PDB file of C-alpha atoms in Angstrom:
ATOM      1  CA  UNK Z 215      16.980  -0.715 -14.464  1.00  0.00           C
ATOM      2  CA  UNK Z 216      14.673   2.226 -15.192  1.00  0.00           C
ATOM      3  CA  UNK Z 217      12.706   3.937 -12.698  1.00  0.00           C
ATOM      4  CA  UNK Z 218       9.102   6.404 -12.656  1.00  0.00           C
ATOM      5  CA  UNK Z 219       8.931   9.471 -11.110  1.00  0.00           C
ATOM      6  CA  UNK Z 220       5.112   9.144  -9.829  1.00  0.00           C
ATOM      7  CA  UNK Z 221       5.260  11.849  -7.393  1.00  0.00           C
ATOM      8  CA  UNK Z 222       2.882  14.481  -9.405  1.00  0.00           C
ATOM      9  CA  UNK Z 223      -0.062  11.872  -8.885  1.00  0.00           C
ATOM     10  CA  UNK Z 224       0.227  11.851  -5.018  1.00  0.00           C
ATOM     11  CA  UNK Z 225      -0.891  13.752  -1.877  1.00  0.00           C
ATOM     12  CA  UNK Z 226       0.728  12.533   1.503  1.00  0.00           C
ATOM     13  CA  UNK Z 227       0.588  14.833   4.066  1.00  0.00           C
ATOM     14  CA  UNK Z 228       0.749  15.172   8.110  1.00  0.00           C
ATOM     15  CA  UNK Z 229      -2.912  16.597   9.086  1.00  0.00           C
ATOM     16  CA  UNK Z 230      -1.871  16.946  13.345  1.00  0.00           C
ATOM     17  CA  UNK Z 231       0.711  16.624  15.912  1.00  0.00           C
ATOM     18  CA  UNK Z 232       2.520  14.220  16.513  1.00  0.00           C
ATOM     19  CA  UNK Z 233       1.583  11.981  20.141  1.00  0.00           C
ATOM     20  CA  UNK Z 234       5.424  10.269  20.759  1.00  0.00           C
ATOM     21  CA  UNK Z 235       6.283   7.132  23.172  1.00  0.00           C
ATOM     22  CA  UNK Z 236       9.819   6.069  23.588  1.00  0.00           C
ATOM     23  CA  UNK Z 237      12.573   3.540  25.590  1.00  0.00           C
ATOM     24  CA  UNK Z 238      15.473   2.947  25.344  1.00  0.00           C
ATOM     25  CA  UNK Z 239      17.933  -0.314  26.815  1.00  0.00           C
ATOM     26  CA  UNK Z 240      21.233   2.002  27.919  1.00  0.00           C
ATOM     27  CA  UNK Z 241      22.395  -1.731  28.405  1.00  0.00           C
ATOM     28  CA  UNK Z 242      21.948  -3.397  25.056  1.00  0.00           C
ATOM     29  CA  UNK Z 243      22.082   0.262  23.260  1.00  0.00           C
ATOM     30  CA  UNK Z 244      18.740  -0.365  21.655  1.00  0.00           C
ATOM     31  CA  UNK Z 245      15.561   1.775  21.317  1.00  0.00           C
ATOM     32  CA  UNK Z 246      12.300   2.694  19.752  1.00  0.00           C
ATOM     33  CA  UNK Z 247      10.009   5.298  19.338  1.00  0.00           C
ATOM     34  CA  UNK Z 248       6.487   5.830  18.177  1.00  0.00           C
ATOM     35  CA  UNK Z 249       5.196   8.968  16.745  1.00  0.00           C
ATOM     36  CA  UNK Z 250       0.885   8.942  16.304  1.00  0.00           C
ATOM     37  CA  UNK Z 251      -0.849  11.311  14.103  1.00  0.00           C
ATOM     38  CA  UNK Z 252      -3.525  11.790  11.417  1.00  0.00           C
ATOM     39  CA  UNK Z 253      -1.626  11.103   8.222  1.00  0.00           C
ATOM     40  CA  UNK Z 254      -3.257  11.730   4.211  1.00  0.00           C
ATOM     41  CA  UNK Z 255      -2.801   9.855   1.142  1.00  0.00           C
ATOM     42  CA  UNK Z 256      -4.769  11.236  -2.279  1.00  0.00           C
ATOM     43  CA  UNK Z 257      -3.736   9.988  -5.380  1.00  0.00           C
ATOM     44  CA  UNK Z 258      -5.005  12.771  -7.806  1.00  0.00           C
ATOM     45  CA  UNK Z 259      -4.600  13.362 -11.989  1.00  0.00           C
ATOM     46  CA  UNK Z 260      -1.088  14.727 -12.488  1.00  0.00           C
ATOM     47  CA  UNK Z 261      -0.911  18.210 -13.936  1.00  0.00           C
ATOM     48  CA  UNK Z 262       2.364  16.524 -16.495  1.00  0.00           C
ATOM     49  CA  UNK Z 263       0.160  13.924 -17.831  1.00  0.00           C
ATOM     50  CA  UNK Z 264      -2.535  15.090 -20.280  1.00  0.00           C
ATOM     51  CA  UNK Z 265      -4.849  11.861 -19.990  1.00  0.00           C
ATOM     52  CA  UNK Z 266      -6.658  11.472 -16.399  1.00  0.00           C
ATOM     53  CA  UNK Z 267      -6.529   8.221 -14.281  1.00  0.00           C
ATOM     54  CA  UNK Z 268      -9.128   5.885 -13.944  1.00  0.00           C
ATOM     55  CA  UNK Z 269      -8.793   5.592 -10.529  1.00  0.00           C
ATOM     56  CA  UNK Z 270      -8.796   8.260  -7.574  1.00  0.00           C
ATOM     57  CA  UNK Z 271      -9.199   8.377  -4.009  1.00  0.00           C
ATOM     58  CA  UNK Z 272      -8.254  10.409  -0.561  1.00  0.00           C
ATOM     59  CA  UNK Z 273      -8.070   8.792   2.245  1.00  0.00           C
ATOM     60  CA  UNK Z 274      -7.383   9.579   6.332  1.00  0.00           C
ATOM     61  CA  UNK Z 275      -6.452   7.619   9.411  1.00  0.00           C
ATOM     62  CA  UNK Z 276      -4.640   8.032  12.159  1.00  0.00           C
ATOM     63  CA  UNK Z 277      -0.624   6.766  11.432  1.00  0.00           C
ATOM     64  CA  UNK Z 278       2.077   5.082  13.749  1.00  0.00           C
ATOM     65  CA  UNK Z 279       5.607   6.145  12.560  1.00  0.00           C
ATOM     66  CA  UNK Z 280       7.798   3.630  14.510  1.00  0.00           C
ATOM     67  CA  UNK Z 281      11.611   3.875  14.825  1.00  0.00           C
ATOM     68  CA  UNK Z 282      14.101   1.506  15.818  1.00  0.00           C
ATOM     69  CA  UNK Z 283      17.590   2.152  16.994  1.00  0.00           C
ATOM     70  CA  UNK Z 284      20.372  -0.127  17.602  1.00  0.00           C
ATOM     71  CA  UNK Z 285      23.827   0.138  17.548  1.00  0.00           C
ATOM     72  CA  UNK Z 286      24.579  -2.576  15.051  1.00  0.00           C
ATOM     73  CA  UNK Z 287      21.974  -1.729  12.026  1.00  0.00           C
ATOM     74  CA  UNK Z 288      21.399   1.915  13.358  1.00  0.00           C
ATOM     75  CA  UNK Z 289      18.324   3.966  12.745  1.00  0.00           C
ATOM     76  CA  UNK Z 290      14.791   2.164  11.085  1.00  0.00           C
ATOM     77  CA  UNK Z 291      11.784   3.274  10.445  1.00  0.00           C
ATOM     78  CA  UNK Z 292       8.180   2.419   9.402  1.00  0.00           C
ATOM     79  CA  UNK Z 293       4.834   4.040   9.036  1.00  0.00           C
ATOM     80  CA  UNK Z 294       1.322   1.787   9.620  1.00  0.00           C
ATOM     81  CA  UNK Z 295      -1.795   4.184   8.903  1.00  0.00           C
ATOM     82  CA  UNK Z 296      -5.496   2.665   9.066  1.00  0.00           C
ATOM     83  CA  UNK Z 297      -7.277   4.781   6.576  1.00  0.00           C
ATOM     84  CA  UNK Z 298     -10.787   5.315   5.450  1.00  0.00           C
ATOM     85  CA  UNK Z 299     -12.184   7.680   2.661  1.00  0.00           C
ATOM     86  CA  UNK Z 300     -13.959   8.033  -1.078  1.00  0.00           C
ATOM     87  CA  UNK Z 301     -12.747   8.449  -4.224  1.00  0.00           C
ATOM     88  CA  UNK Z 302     -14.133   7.226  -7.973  1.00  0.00           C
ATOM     89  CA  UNK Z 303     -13.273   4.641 -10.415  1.00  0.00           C
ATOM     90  CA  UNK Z 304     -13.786   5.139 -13.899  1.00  0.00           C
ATOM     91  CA  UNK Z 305     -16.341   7.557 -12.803  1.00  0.00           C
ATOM     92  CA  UNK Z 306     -18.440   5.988  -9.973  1.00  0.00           C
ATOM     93  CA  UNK Z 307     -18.070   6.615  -6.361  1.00  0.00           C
ATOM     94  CA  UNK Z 308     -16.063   4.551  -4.540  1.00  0.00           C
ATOM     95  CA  UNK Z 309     -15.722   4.430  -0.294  1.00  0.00           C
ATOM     96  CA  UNK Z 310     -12.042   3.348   0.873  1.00  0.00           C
ATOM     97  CA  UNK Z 311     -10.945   1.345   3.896  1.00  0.00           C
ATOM     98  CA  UNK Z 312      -7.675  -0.362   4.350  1.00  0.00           C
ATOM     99  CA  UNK Z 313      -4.272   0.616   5.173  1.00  0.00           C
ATOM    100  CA  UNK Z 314      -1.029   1.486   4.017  1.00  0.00           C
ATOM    101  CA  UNK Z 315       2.786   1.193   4.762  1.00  0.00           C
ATOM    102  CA  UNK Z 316       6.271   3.286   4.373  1.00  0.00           C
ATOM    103  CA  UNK Z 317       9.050   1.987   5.034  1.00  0.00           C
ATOM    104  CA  UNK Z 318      12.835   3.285   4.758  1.00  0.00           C
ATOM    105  CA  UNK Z 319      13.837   6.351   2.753  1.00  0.00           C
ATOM    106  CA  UNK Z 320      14.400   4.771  -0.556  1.00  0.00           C
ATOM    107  CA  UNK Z 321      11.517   3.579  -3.146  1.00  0.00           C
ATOM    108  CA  UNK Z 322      11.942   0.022  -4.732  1.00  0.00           C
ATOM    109  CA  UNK Z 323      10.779   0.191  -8.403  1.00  0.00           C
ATOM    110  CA  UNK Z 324       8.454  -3.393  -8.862  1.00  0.00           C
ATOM    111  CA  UNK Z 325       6.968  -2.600 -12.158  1.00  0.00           C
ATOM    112  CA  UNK Z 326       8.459  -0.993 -15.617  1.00  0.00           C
ATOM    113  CA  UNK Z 327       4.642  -0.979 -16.539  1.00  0.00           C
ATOM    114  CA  UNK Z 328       3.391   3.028 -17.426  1.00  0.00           C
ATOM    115  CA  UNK Z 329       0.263   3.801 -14.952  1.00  0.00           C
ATOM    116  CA  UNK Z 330      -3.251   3.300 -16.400  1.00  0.00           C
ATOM    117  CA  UNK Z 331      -4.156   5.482 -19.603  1.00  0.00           C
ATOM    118  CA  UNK Z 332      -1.104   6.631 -20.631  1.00  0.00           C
TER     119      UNK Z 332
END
């Protein structure tokens, strides 16, 4: 199994606060929490890779970070951000709408495929 460090190609960032909701069953020992905020995704030319991408955006939403606590599988957690901004592909303007996901603290790798143009 190999694996692709793609980091130098992306932006994510926290642009505000955090608004957090919470329970928790003292019973059953279970819990959740959700944190919302404004949340940023780019994915940008790296500054390691000589050739450019063909595709770029940056994009903006407002996030849920959602945790989940129980005594038997301990502490999960998942981000849901509705997003919306431009960006260009192969040159011509592109506007963005959608959504996108985290989950864990680990990255599967799905692909041994290099990115576009390299």
């Amino acid at each position: 199994s190999s694996s692709v460090d793609v980091t130098s190609f992306f932006v994510y960032e926290q642009k505000s606060g955090f608004v957090s909701t919470g329970q928790t069953n003292l019973r059953t020992g279970r819990g959740n929490s959700s944190d919302y905020s404004i949340q940023r995704l780019a994915l940008k030319d790296s500054a390691n890779n000589s050739t450019p991408l063909t595709l770029h955006f940056d994009v903006q939403g407002v996030a849920v970070e959602t945790s989940f606590f129980s005594t038997a599988a301990g502490m999960q957690t998942e981000l849901d951000a509705s997003v919306a901004g431009s960006g260009d592909l192969n040159g011509q303007l592109i506007i963005l709408e959608g959504s996108f996901r985290v989950q864990g603290n680990t990255l599967e790798v799905v692909s041994n495929a290099p990115p576009p143009n390299t």
